[in-house]
mmCIF file of C-alpha atoms in Angstrom:
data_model
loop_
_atom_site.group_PDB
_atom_site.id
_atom_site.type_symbol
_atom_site.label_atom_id
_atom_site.label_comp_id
_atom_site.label_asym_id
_atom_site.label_seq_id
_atom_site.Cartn_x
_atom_site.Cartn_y
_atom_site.Cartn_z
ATOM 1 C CA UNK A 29 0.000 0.000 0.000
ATOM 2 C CA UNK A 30 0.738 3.676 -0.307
ATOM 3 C CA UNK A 31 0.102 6.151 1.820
ATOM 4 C CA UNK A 32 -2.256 4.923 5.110
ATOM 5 C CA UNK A 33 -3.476 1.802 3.735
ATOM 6 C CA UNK A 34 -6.575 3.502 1.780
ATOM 7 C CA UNK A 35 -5.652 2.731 -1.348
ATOM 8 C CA UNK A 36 -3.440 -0.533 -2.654
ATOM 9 C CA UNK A 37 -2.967 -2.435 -5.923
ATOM 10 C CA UNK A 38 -5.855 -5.535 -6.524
ATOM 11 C CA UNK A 39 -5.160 -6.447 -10.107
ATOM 12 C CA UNK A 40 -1.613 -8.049 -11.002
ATOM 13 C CA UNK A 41 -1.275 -6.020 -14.119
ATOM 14 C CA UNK A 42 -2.038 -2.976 -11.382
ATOM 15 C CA UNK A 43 0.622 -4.864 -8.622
ATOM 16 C CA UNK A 44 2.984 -5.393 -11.496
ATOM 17 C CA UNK A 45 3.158 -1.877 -12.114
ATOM 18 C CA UNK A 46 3.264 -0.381 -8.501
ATOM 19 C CA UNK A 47 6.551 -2.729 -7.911
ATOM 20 C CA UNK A 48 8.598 -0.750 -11.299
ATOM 21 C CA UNK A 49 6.402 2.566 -10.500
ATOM 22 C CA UNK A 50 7.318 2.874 -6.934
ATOM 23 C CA UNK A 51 11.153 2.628 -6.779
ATOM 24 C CA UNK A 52 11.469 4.037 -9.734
ATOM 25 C CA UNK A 53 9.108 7.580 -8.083
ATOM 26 C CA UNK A 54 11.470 6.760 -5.234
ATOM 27 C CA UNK A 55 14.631 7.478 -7.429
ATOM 28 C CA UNK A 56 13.747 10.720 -9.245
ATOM 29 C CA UNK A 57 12.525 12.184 -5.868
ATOM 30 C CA UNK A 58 16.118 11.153 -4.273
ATOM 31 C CA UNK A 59 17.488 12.631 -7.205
ATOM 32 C CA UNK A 60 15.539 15.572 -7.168
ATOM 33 C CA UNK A 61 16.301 16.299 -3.407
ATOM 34 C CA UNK A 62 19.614 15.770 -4.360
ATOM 35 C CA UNK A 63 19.749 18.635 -7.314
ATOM 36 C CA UNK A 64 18.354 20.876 -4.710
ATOM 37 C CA UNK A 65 20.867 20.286 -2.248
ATOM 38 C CA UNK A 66 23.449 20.964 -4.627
ATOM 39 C CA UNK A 67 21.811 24.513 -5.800
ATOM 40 C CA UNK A 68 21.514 26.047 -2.326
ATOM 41 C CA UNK A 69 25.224 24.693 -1.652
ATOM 42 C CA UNK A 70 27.137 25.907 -4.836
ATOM 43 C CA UNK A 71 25.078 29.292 -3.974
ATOM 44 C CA UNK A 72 26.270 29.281 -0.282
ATOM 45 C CA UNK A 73 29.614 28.547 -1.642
ATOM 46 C CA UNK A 74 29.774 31.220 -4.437
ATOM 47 C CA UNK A 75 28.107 33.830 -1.546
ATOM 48 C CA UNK A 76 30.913 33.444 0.846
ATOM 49 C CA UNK A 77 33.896 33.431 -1.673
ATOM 50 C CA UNK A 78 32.705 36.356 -2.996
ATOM 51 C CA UNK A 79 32.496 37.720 0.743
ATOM 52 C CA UNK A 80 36.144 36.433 1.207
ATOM 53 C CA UNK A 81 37.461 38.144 -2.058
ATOM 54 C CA UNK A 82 36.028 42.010 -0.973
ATOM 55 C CA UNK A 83 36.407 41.736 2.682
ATOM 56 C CA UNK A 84 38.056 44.742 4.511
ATOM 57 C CA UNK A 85 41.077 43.964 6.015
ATOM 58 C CA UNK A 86 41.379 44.808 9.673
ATOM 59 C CA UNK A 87 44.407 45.167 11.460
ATOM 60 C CA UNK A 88 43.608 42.204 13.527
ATOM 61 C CA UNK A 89 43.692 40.064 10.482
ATOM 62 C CA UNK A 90 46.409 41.862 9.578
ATOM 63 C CA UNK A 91 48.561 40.540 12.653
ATOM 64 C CA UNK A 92 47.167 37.263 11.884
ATOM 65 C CA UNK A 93 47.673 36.874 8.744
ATOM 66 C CA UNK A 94 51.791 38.213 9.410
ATOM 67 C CA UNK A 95 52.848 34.792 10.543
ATOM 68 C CA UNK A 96 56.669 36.138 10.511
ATOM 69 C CA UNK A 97 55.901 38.785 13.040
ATOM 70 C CA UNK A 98 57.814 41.156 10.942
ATOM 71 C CA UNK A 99 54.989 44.076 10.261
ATOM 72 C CA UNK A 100 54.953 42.484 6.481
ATOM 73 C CA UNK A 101 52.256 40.347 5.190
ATOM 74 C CA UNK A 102 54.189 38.215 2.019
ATOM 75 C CA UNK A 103 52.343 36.590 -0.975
ATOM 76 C CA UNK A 104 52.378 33.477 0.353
ATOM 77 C CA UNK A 105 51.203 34.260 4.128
ATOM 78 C CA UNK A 106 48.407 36.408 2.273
ATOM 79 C CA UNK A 107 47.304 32.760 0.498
ATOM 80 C CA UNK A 108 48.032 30.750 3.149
ATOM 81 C CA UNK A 109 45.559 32.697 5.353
ATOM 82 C CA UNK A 110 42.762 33.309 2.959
ATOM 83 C CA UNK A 111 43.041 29.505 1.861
ATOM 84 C CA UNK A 112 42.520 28.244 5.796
ATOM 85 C CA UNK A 113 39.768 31.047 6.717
ATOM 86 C CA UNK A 114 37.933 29.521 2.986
ATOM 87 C CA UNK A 115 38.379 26.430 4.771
ATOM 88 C CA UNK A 116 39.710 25.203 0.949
ATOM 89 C CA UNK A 117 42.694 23.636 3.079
ATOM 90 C CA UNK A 118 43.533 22.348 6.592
ATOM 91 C CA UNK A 119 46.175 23.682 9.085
ATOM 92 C CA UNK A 120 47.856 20.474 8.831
ATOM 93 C CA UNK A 121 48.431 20.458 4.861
ATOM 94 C CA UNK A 122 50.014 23.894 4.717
ATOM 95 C CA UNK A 123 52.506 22.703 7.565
ATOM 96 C CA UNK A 124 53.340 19.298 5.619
ATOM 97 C CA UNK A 125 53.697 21.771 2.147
ATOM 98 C CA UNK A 126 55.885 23.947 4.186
ATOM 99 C CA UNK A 127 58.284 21.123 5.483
ATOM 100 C CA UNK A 128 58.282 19.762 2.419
ATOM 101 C CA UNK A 129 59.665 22.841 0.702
ATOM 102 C CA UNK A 130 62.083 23.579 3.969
ATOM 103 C CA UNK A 131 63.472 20.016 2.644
ATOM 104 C CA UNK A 132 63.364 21.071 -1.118
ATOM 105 C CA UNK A 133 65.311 24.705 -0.324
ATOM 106 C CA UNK A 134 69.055 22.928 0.436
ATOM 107 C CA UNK A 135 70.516 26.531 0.121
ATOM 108 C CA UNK A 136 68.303 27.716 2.498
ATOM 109 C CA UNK A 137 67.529 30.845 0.341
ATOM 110 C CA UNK A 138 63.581 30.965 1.039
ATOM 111 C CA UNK A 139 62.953 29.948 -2.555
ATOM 112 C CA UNK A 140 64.311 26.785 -4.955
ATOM 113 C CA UNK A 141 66.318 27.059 -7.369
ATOM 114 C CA UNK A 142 68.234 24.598 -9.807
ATOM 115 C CA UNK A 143 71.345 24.823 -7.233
ATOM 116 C CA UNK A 144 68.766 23.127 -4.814
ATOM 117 C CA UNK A 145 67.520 20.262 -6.894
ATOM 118 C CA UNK A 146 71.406 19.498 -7.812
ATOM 119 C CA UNK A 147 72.180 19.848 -3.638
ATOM 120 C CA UNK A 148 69.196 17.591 -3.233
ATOM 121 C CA UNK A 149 70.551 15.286 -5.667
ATOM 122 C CA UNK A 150 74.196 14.809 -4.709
ATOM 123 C CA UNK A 151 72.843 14.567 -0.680
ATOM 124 C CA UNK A 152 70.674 11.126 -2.220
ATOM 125 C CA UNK A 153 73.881 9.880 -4.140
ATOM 126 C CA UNK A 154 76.191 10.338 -1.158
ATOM 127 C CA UNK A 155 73.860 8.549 1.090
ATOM 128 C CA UNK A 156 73.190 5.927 -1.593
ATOM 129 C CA UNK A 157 76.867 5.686 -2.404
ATOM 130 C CA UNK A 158 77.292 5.472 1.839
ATOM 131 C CA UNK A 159 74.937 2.563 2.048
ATOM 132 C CA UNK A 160 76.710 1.056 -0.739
ATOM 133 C CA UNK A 161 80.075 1.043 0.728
ATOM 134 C CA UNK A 162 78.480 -0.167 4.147
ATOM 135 C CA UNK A 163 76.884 -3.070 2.142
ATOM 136 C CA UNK A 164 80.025 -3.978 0.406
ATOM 137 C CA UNK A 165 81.849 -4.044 4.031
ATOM 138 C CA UNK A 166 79.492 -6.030 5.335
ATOM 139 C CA UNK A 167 79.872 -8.858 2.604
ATOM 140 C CA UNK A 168 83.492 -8.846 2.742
ATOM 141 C CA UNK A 169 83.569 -9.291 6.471
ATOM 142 C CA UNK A 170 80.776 -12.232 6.396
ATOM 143 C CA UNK A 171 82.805 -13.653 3.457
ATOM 144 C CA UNK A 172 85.903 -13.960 5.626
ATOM 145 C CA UNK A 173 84.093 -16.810 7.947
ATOM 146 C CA UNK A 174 83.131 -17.743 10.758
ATOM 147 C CA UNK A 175 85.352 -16.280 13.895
ATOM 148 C CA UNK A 176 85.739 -13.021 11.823
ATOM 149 C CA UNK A 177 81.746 -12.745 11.590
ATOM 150 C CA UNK A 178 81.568 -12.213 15.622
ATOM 151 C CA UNK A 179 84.557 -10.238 15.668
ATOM 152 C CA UNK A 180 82.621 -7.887 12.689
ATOM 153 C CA UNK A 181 79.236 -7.692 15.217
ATOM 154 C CA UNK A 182 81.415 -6.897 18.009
ATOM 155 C CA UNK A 183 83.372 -3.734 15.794
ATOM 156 C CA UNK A 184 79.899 -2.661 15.006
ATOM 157 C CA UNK A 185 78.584 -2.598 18.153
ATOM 158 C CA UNK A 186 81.267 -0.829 19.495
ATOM 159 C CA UNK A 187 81.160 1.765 16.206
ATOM 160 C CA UNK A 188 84.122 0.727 15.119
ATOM 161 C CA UNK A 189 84.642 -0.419 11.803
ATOM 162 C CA UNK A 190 87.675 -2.958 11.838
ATOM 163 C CA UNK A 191 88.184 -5.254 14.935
ATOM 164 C CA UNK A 192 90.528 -3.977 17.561
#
């Protein structure tokens, strides 16, 4: 039945159609609920970015938004503020971008440069070429046998690199 009870399918032809007709009136409504939710979000959504873009800037946001505590609002502290207060990123992913590029700046010049990729690139090799020559060591002390093997743990342990 539909509704209270009052009214229900009695012929099968009738039954037959009530069990396509019903989900299928079920669907469109969802859908249609759906495409309304949507409107009155993407309007919310376009209200308050436009908000965001012609707000007045206070000097309370100013402080705020100067994360250096130098009197000068940069660029990217500009961004980085309007982008959390948007809510179009978290805390957390500006601090992981900003590690990561603290990691990517080897010169330590507050931007990259190509001198920065090539630092970045000779640090890997040397620690690849390290682990390499550690590697090597190790198979040339376990190649010497048996009593040399616990002298080699016992030089390691002790941070040494040939037994005393």
């Amino acid at each position: 039945t539909i509704g209270y009870g009052d009214y229900a399918p009695e012929h099968h032809h009738s039954r037959a159609l009530a069990v396509i007709f019903i989900p299928c009136s079920v669907a469109v409504l969802g859908a249609l609920l759906s495409r309304i939710a949507s409107a009155v979000i993407n309007k919310r959504q376009a209200q308050f970015r436009d908000e965001m873009i012609s707000f007045n800037l206070t000097p309370d946001m100013f402080e705020c938004m100067d994360s250096s505590e130098d009197g000068h609002v940069t660029k990217a502290e500009y961004i980085s503020f309007m982008l959390l207060a948007m809510k179009a990123v978290d805390k957390e992913l500006l601090d992981a971008l900003n590690q990561q590029f603290e990691r990517l700046d080897e010169t330590n010049t507050g931007d990259l440069t190509i001198d920065d990729l090539k630092a970045s690139l000779e640090k890997s090799l040397r620690s690849i070429k390290t682990k390499l020559e550690l590697s090597k060591y190790k198979r040339e002390m376990l190649s010497k046998g048996g009593s040399d093997k616990s002298m080699m743990t016992e030089s390691i342990r002790f941070g040494s690199r040939s037994p005393t």
